Tab-separated table of C-alpha atoms in Angstrom:
chain	number	residue	atom	x	y	z
G	1	UNK	CA	49.683	82.893	-3.150
G	2	UNK	CA	49.823	79.244	-1.652
G	3	UNK	CA	46.834	79.102	1.054
G	4	UNK	CA	48.237	79.417	4.584
G	5	UNK	CA	46.670	77.346	7.528
G	6	UNK	CA	43.005	78.328	8.721
G	7	UNK	CA	44.290	78.088	12.163
G	8	UNK	CA	44.424	81.530	14.399
G	9	UNK	CA	46.840	80.235	17.155
G	10	UNK	CA	49.487	82.403	15.984
G	11	UNK	CA	46.986	85.327	16.352
G	12	UNK	CA	45.523	84.468	19.470
G	13	UNK	CA	48.991	84.821	20.861
G	14	UNK	CA	49.436	88.118	20.022
G	15	UNK	CA	46.550	89.203	21.116
G	16	UNK	CA	47.775	88.435	24.955
G	17	UNK	CA	51.266	88.709	25.738
G	18	UNK	CA	52.620	89.768	29.265
G	19	UNK	CA	51.059	92.978	30.528
G	20	UNK	CA	52.476	96.726	30.067
G	21	UNK	CA	49.854	98.234	31.849
G	22	UNK	CA	46.847	97.533	34.244
G	23	UNK	CA	43.577	96.213	32.671
G	24	UNK	CA	40.989	98.621	31.835
G	25	UNK	CA	39.242	99.981	34.791
G	26	UNK	CA	35.068	100.336	34.677
G	27	UNK	CA	33.987	102.229	31.424
G	28	UNK	CA	31.755	104.664	33.225
G	29	UNK	CA	33.165	108.299	35.094
G	30	UNK	CA	36.520	109.022	35.291
G	31	UNK	CA	38.159	105.440	35.294
G	32	UNK	CA	41.206	104.645	36.723
G	33	UNK	CA	44.391	106.227	36.218
G	34	UNK	CA	45.556	106.707	32.839
G	35	UNK	CA	48.479	104.892	31.239
G	36	UNK	CA	50.695	106.042	28.048
G	37	UNK	CA	47.962	104.283	25.532
G	38	UNK	CA	44.685	105.205	23.862
G	39	UNK	CA	43.929	108.972	22.875
G	40	UNK	CA	45.408	111.657	24.871
G	41	UNK	CA	44.630	115.549	25.580
G	42	UNK	CA	46.741	117.772	26.735
G	43	UNK	CA	45.335	121.147	27.311
G	44	UNK	CA	45.523	124.246	29.666
G	45	UNK	CA	43.070	123.600	32.432
G	46	UNK	CA	40.292	125.722	31.561
G	47	UNK	CA	39.671	124.132	28.336
G	48	UNK	CA	40.204	120.125	28.580
G	49	UNK	CA	36.248	120.036	30.087
G	50	UNK	CA	35.185	121.888	26.233
G	51	UNK	CA	37.346	119.004	25.025
G	52	UNK	CA	36.127	115.858	27.029
G	53	UNK	CA	32.612	117.045	25.280
G	54	UNK	CA	33.559	117.386	22.012
G	55	UNK	CA	35.413	114.133	22.726
G	56	UNK	CA	32.386	112.571	24.031
G	57	UNK	CA	30.517	113.574	21.289
G	58	UNK	CA	32.445	112.967	18.562
G	59	UNK	CA	33.229	109.451	19.986
G	60	UNK	CA	29.224	109.067	20.190
G	61	UNK	CA	28.721	110.504	16.096
G	62	UNK	CA	30.692	107.264	15.702
G	63	UNK	CA	28.835	104.920	16.920
G	64	UNK	CA	31.934	104.327	19.777
G	65	UNK	CA	29.459	103.472	22.496
G	66	UNK	CA	30.764	104.764	26.194
G	67	UNK	CA	30.681	100.927	27.819
G	68	UNK	CA	33.723	100.302	24.876
G	69	UNK	CA	35.613	103.273	26.117
G	70	UNK	CA	37.318	104.042	29.639
G	71	UNK	CA	37.888	107.847	30.204
G	72	UNK	CA	40.134	109.429	32.485
G	73	UNK	CA	39.956	113.090	33.153
G	74	UNK	CA	42.359	115.439	35.113
G	75	UNK	CA	41.171	118.942	35.012
G	76	UNK	CA	43.477	120.085	37.490
G	77	UNK	CA	46.635	119.029	35.544
G	78	UNK	CA	44.302	119.667	32.284
G	79	UNK	CA	45.071	115.798	30.859
G	80	UNK	CA	42.209	113.733	29.069
G	81	UNK	CA	42.750	110.226	27.949
G	82	UNK	CA	40.976	107.670	26.189
G	83	UNK	CA	41.278	103.855	26.569
G	84	UNK	CA	39.254	101.205	24.670
G	85	UNK	CA	37.836	98.857	27.947
G	86	UNK	CA	40.568	95.801	27.001
G	87	UNK	CA	42.135	94.350	28.733
G	88	UNK	CA	45.659	96.071	29.041
G	89	UNK	CA	47.958	93.119	28.071
G	90	UNK	CA	45.834	93.096	24.284
G	91	UNK	CA	47.845	94.769	22.111
G	92	UNK	CA	45.887	93.739	18.305
G	93	UNK	CA	43.728	95.973	16.563
G	94	UNK	CA	44.125	93.482	13.374
G	95	UNK	CA	40.877	91.640	14.113
G	96	UNK	CA	38.758	95.000	15.052
G	97	UNK	CA	36.841	94.512	11.887
G	98	UNK	CA	35.199	91.098	12.567
G	99	UNK	CA	34.993	91.597	16.654
G	100	UNK	CA	30.750	91.700	16.718
G	101	UNK	CA	30.676	93.890	19.778
G	102	UNK	CA	32.059	96.736	17.712
G	103	UNK	CA	29.842	96.335	14.888
G	104	UNK	CA	32.705	98.113	12.115
G	105	UNK	CA	31.095	98.137	8.439
G	106	UNK	CA	33.195	100.092	5.363
G	107	UNK	CA	32.648	102.860	4.586
G	108	UNK	CA	32.058	104.591	0.549
G	109	UNK	CA	33.755	106.909	-0.658
G	110	UNK	CA	34.556	108.492	-4.083
G	111	UNK	CA	38.462	109.021	-5.244
G	112	UNK	CA	38.696	110.915	-9.167
G	113	UNK	CA	39.040	108.086	-11.725
G	114	UNK	CA	40.100	108.233	-15.316
G	115	UNK	CA	38.347	111.062	-17.842
G	116	UNK	CA	37.425	112.875	-15.296
G	117	UNK	CA	35.097	110.424	-13.600
G	118	UNK	CA	34.487	109.046	-9.963
G	119	UNK	CA	34.736	105.563	-8.746
G	120	UNK	CA	33.392	104.510	-5.441
G	121	UNK	CA	35.318	102.043	-3.463
G	122	UNK	CA	34.732	100.409	-0.273
G	123	UNK	CA	37.145	101.607	2.999
G	124	UNK	CA	37.981	101.379	6.567
G	125	UNK	CA	35.288	103.460	8.509
G	126	UNK	CA	36.546	106.452	10.720
G	127	UNK	CA	35.349	104.021	13.255
G	128	UNK	CA	37.646	101.843	13.210
G	129	UNK	CA	40.665	104.141	12.526
G	130	UNK	CA	39.642	105.933	15.986
G	131	UNK	CA	39.009	101.851	17.681
G	132	UNK	CA	42.053	101.662	16.703
G	133	UNK	CA	43.887	104.107	18.000
G	134	UNK	CA	41.974	103.313	21.674
G	135	UNK	CA	43.694	99.950	21.745
G	136	UNK	CA	46.162	99.464	23.964
G	137	UNK	CA	50.006	99.564	23.031
G	138	UNK	CA	50.042	102.237	21.333
G	139	UNK	CA	49.757	105.940	22.279
G	140	UNK	CA	48.221	109.318	20.134
G	141	UNK	CA	49.387	112.660	22.394
G	142	UNK	CA	47.395	115.652	21.489
G	143	UNK	CA	48.826	118.673	23.089
G	144	UNK	CA	48.606	122.615	22.746
G	145	UNK	CA	47.868	124.309	19.746
G	146	UNK	CA	46.689	120.090	18.967
G	147	UNK	CA	45.045	120.360	22.057
G	148	UNK	CA	41.694	120.273	19.974
G	149	UNK	CA	38.966	117.252	18.859
G	150	UNK	CA	39.232	119.257	15.217
G	151	UNK	CA	43.107	118.390	14.764
G	152	UNK	CA	41.592	114.117	16.397
G	153	UNK	CA	39.305	114.517	12.978
G	154	UNK	CA	41.555	115.550	10.033
G	155	UNK	CA	43.953	112.968	11.555
G	156	UNK	CA	41.502	110.234	10.916
G	157	UNK	CA	39.994	111.671	7.655
G	158	UNK	CA	43.973	111.487	6.198
G	159	UNK	CA	44.364	107.959	8.057
G	160	UNK	CA	41.219	106.959	6.228
G	161	UNK	CA	41.787	108.659	2.773
G	162	UNK	CA	45.455	107.040	2.385
G	163	UNK	CA	44.317	103.866	2.853
G	164	UNK	CA	41.782	104.694	0.199
G	165	UNK	CA	44.766	105.608	-2.431
G	166	UNK	CA	46.457	102.506	-1.199
G	167	UNK	CA	43.206	100.077	-1.843
G	168	UNK	CA	43.561	99.107	-5.183
G	169	UNK	CA	46.922	99.603	-7.344
G	170	UNK	CA	47.921	98.782	-10.094
G	171	UNK	CA	51.579	100.087	-10.333
G	172	UNK	CA	54.370	97.779	-11.949
G	173	UNK	CA	57.520	96.266	-10.004
G	174	UNK	CA	61.023	97.103	-10.893
G	175	UNK	CA	62.671	93.711	-10.070
G	176	UNK	CA	65.839	95.894	-10.150
G	177	UNK	CA	66.035	97.563	-13.112
G	178	UNK	CA	65.917	101.510	-12.924
G	179	UNK	CA	62.392	103.397	-12.360
G	180	UNK	CA	60.222	104.200	-14.997
G	181	UNK	CA	58.098	107.157	-14.648
G	182	UNK	CA	55.441	109.540	-17.277
G	183	UNK	CA	57.809	111.939	-18.687
G	184	UNK	CA	55.306	114.244	-19.022
G	185	UNK	CA	54.713	114.989	-15.639
G	186	UNK	CA	58.004	113.652	-13.855
G	187	UNK	CA	61.951	113.976	-14.145
G	188	UNK	CA	63.069	110.421	-11.941
G	189	UNK	CA	60.761	111.502	-9.195
G	190	UNK	CA	60.153	115.211	-9.620
G	191	UNK	CA	57.499	116.961	-11.083
G	192	UNK	CA	58.602	118.516	-14.561
G	193	UNK	CA	58.215	122.915	-13.990
G	194	UNK	CA	54.687	124.046	-14.164
G	195	UNK	CA	52.903	121.188	-13.854
G	196	UNK	CA	51.302	121.327	-9.921
G	197	UNK	CA	51.828	118.669	-7.746
G	198	UNK	CA	47.953	117.657	-7.324
G	199	UNK	CA	48.119	116.559	-11.168
G	200	UNK	CA	51.633	114.999	-11.211
G	201	UNK	CA	50.446	112.293	-8.558
G	202	UNK	CA	46.958	112.344	-9.605
G	203	UNK	CA	48.570	111.135	-12.906
G	204	UNK	CA	50.931	107.928	-10.756
G	205	UNK	CA	47.466	106.655	-9.226
G	206	UNK	CA	45.161	107.545	-12.783
G	207	UNK	CA	48.317	106.005	-15.235
G	208	UNK	CA	49.666	103.560	-12.637
G	209	UNK	CA	50.838	101.824	-16.153
G	210	UNK	CA	52.812	104.611	-17.302
G	211	UNK	CA	55.112	104.275	-13.072
G	212	UNK	CA	57.795	101.282	-12.099
G	213	UNK	CA	59.500	102.160	-8.920
G	214	UNK	CA	59.818	100.000	-5.712
G	215	UNK	CA	57.386	99.700	-2.380
G	216	UNK	CA	59.945	102.467	-0.671
G	217	UNK	CA	58.356	104.963	-3.255
G	218	UNK	CA	55.445	103.723	-3.703
G	219	UNK	CA	54.668	103.951	0.632
G	220	UNK	CA	55.979	108.153	-0.047
G	221	UNK	CA	53.834	108.720	-2.907
G	222	UNK	CA	50.602	107.101	-0.853
G	223	UNK	CA	51.645	109.238	2.178
G	224	UNK	CA	51.883	112.173	0.635
G	225	UNK	CA	48.553	111.784	-1.672
G	226	UNK	CA	46.517	110.617	1.130
G	227	UNK	CA	47.451	114.177	2.622
G	228	UNK	CA	47.299	116.203	0.110
G	229	UNK	CA	43.869	114.862	-1.329
G	230	UNK	CA	42.265	115.538	1.849
G	231	UNK	CA	43.160	119.424	2.373
G	232	UNK	CA	42.374	119.841	-1.983
G	233	UNK	CA	39.456	117.765	-2.111
G	234	UNK	CA	37.912	116.093	0.422
G	235	UNK	CA	38.415	119.151	3.305
G	236	UNK	CA	39.154	121.369	0.695
G	237	UNK	CA	41.452	123.561	2.990
G	238	UNK	CA	43.031	126.345	1.080
G	239	UNK	CA	45.242	127.458	4.272
G	240	UNK	CA	45.982	124.053	5.156
G	241	UNK	CA	47.165	122.851	1.863
G	242	UNK	CA	48.938	126.067	0.636
G	243	UNK	CA	51.335	124.790	4.478
G	244	UNK	CA	51.608	121.419	3.486
G	245	UNK	CA	53.202	122.205	-0.650
G	246	UNK	CA	55.195	125.231	0.811
G	247	UNK	CA	56.311	122.179	3.059
G	248	UNK	CA	57.291	119.600	0.069
G	249	UNK	CA	59.067	121.588	-1.734
G	250	UNK	CA	60.987	123.596	0.558
G	251	UNK	CA	63.838	121.769	-1.052
G	252	UNK	CA	61.758	121.680	-4.748
G	253	UNK	CA	61.843	117.760	-4.144
G	254	UNK	CA	58.525	117.015	-2.826
G	255	UNK	CA	59.006	112.853	-2.641
G	256	UNK	CA	62.399	113.084	-0.847
G	257	UNK	CA	62.270	113.473	3.081
G	258	UNK	CA	58.706	112.635	3.837
G	259	UNK	CA	59.730	110.653	6.938
G	260	UNK	CA	62.238	111.747	9.068
G	261	UNK	CA	65.712	109.619	8.267
G	262	UNK	CA	65.346	108.100	11.692
G	263	UNK	CA	63.376	106.228	10.964
G	264	UNK	CA	66.235	104.059	9.470
G	265	UNK	CA	68.642	103.618	12.339
G	266	UNK	CA	69.044	100.192	12.329
G	267	UNK	CA	70.206	100.207	9.084
G	268	UNK	CA	73.950	99.200	8.596
G	269	UNK	CA	74.255	103.021	6.108
G	270	UNK	CA	72.474	104.992	8.846
G	271	UNK	CA	74.555	107.523	9.538
G	272	UNK	CA	73.820	109.004	13.374
G	273	UNK	CA	74.728	112.673	12.194
G	274	UNK	CA	71.591	112.626	10.113
G	275	UNK	CA	69.033	111.881	12.764
G	276	UNK	CA	67.673	115.418	13.516
G	277	UNK	CA	66.826	115.742	9.976
G	278	UNK	CA	63.225	115.360	10.463
G	279	UNK	CA	60.476	113.987	8.185
G	280	UNK	CA	58.977	116.755	5.936
G	281	UNK	CA	55.096	114.667	6.604
G	282	UNK	CA	55.591	112.451	8.760
G	283	UNK	CA	56.937	111.156	12.513
G	284	UNK	CA	58.377	108.501	13.794
G	285	UNK	CA	56.035	106.206	16.943
G	286	UNK	CA	58.447	103.740	18.256
G	287	UNK	CA	57.682	100.679	20.835
G	288	UNK	CA	54.794	99.993	19.654
G	289	UNK	CA	53.399	96.441	20.852
G	290	UNK	CA	52.932	93.900	18.211
G	291	UNK	CA	50.285	92.946	16.368
G	292	UNK	CA	49.071	96.814	16.846
G	293	UNK	CA	48.815	99.066	13.718
G	294	UNK	CA	45.978	101.856	12.854
G	295	UNK	CA	44.839	102.120	8.858
G	296	UNK	CA	47.310	104.710	7.317
G	297	UNK	CA	50.175	103.215	9.187
G	298	UNK	CA	53.682	102.972	7.549
G	299	UNK	CA	54.139	99.598	8.078
G	300	UNK	CA	58.532	97.699	7.895
G	301	UNK	CA	58.688	94.471	7.275
G	302	UNK	CA	62.329	93.541	7.828
G	303	UNK	CA	64.335	90.698	5.899
G	304	UNK	CA	66.197	89.736	8.126
G	305	UNK	CA	67.658	87.067	5.435
G	306	UNK	CA	71.352	88.110	4.502
G	307	UNK	CA	71.549	86.947	1.214
G	308	UNK	CA	68.354	88.581	-0.086
G	309	UNK	CA	68.087	91.532	1.499
G	310	UNK	CA	71.438	92.479	-0.368
G	311	UNK	CA	69.390	92.376	-3.663
G	312	UNK	CA	68.304	95.232	-4.679
G	313	UNK	CA	64.389	96.215	-3.969
G	314	UNK	CA	63.848	92.486	-1.163
G	315	UNK	CA	65.867	94.574	1.911
G	316	UNK	CA	62.140	94.418	3.439
G	317	UNK	CA	58.648	95.478	2.183
G	318	UNK	CA	56.863	99.205	2.917
G	319	UNK	CA	53.207	98.793	3.062
G	320	UNK	CA	50.501	100.765	3.954
G	321	UNK	CA	47.874	99.541	6.906
G	322	UNK	CA	44.640	99.643	5.226
G	323	UNK	CA	42.542	98.290	8.644
G	324	UNK	CA	40.016	95.430	8.458
G	325	UNK	CA	43.262	93.445	8.852
G	326	UNK	CA	44.420	93.599	5.505
G	327	UNK	CA	48.094	95.138	3.698
G	328	UNK	CA	48.330	97.169	0.958
G	329	UNK	CA	49.990	95.409	-2.266
G	330	UNK	CA	51.273	98.182	-4.143
G	331	UNK	CA	51.997	96.105	-7.478
G	332	UNK	CA	48.385	93.502	-7.727
G	333	UNK	CA	50.522	90.510	-6.851
G	334	UNK	CA	48.251	90.065	-4.367
G	335	UNK	CA	44.589	90.896	-5.450
G	336	UNK	CA	45.451	94.407	-4.209
G	337	UNK	CA	45.847	93.298	-0.396
G	338	UNK	CA	47.474	91.384	2.362
G	339	UNK	CA	46.648	89.920	5.386
G	340	UNK	CA	48.928	89.665	8.417
G	341	UNK	CA	49.740	86.185	7.564
G	342	UNK	CA	50.005	86.725	3.884
G	343	UNK	CA	52.467	89.717	4.516
G	344	UNK	CA	54.056	87.404	6.515
G	345	UNK	CA	54.818	84.694	3.928
G	346	UNK	CA	55.982	86.984	1.361
G	347	UNK	CA	58.620	88.276	2.880
G	348	UNK	CA	59.667	85.164	4.446
G	349	UNK	CA	59.532	83.413	1.236
G	350	UNK	CA	62.458	85.251	-0.972
G	351	UNK	CA	64.799	83.504	1.651
G	352	UNK	CA	63.999	80.652	-0.334
G	353	UNK	CA	63.769	82.380	-3.970
G	354	UNK	CA	59.980	82.812	-3.831
G	355	UNK	CA	60.231	86.116	-5.654
G	356	UNK	CA	56.866	86.274	-7.728
G	357	UNK	CA	54.122	83.639	-6.452
G	358	UNK	CA	53.609	82.999	-10.068
G	359	UNK	CA	56.908	81.779	-10.970
G	360	UNK	CA	58.608	80.620	-8.213
G	361	UNK	CA	55.982	79.394	-6.188
G	362	UNK	CA	57.083	75.867	-6.031
G	363	UNK	CA	60.025	77.363	-4.109
G	364	UNK	CA	57.771	78.302	-1.424
G	365	UNK	CA	58.396	76.338	2.155
G	366	UNK	CA	54.761	75.657	4.163
G	367	UNK	CA	54.776	77.831	7.659
G	368	UNK	CA	53.411	76.274	10.917
G	369	UNK	CA	51.458	78.385	12.905
G	370	UNK	CA	53.844	78.799	15.159
G	371	UNK	CA	55.973	80.125	12.351
G	372	UNK	CA	53.871	83.101	12.567
G	373	UNK	CA	53.641	83.598	15.795
G	374	UNK	CA	57.346	83.861	15.632
G	375	UNK	CA	57.281	86.312	12.330
G	376	UNK	CA	54.699	88.205	13.732
G	377	UNK	CA	57.412	89.813	16.466
G	378	UNK	CA	60.503	92.085	15.933
G	379	UNK	CA	63.389	91.274	14.667
G	380	UNK	CA	65.319	91.225	17.734
G	381	UNK	CA	62.913	88.340	19.024
G	382	UNK	CA	63.227	85.764	15.613
G	383	UNK	CA	60.742	87.981	13.427
G	384	UNK	CA	59.778	90.799	10.724
G	385	UNK	CA	57.855	93.214	11.869
G	386	UNK	CA	59.450	96.328	13.527
G	387	UNK	CA	57.711	98.250	16.592
G	388	UNK	CA	57.801	101.180	14.690
G	389	UNK	CA	55.328	103.039	12.261
G	390	UNK	CA	55.232	105.934	10.247
G	391	UNK	CA	52.279	107.820	11.603
G	392	UNK	CA	51.431	112.164	9.848
G	393	UNK	CA	52.026	114.951	12.143
G	394	UNK	CA	48.444	117.157	12.923
G	395	UNK	CA	49.598	119.928	10.050
G	396	UNK	CA	48.121	123.477	11.546
G	397	UNK	CA	47.416	122.104	14.807
G	398	UNK	CA	51.213	121.834	15.843
G	399	UNK	CA	54.404	123.528	15.806
G	400	UNK	CA	56.438	121.195	12.530
G	401	UNK	CA	59.763	120.522	13.280
G	402	UNK	CA	62.181	122.786	11.499
G	403	UNK	CA	63.607	120.988	7.716
G	404	UNK	CA	67.844	121.666	7.789
G	405	UNK	CA	68.623	124.168	4.893
């Protein structure tokens, strides 16, 4: 990919937008009244103080200093809210790893490799994940049975594991051709009979040269693998694992309906009657502020050019946010990851016939900082980034929406 402008002016403009919340107050005490941002627990009044102590301990264990967070505890209503002590009109999370005050460092995790071996890779830290969840611009709420710090810990672990599996991928881009699957494990996207789902998924990640599919299927693969592998290998929780597998196989097709149908309600082919159909593993978080991404998010960049939108595989892009300002590269076209500006540039250049930078790079039209600023907004504002994110349910802690028969 052609090198983009070094200036960060376009990103700085995303950092501060017209305020949608009051600026954060003092980090000490209970702080100001809570806003619909950050991490919120809604509990029984007699439970919320215990959750507050456990949450404080958890933040401390991650190295998140109390001065970085504004805490509000309303014991009478059973509401506990934490939000990052940044200006209330600052939403971005893309530069968190570069902010000295946050002291973010990568974490090393082990993943299975070929022939039963393991590989160790550097991935986004749990500290960065939690800090991004605390930033202004979106709310993550734990209520009812999910009013539990363990629900947050699992959620953070799943997001980290999802980012880990998305970090180094080498699948084959079909470029309009039919998808290809290893027939020893898959029958056109469904595991063959008597092959456990985790074995079929492992082959997809460990034998990537045997698979060719688009970024929509790739995103679903990563989401399912990140969650399934977390409960099977990382946490070793057989009860949650059984619950997860049952939900995935309720229609005998584990890769179907991973996300809710309403995630695609902006498309012309969307059928409103399907809107109530929820996702098996994901909910949709809507009206997320520009520049606000939490590692493990399923993000959508829309191709707003009508001509190339009609080209199969180029309707838009479905990356996973990896943290550290990077987005997944399923087909290793760009050293396994794209920065935000590189992702904007990639999707925008489709309208100029740049479908492969090695082949079509001479057709690229250079983008200015002002162009990038605009493209980083929603399509309604002339940009490419939809304001929703696909995020994982709190499995085992909340009652999941029933799937239709």
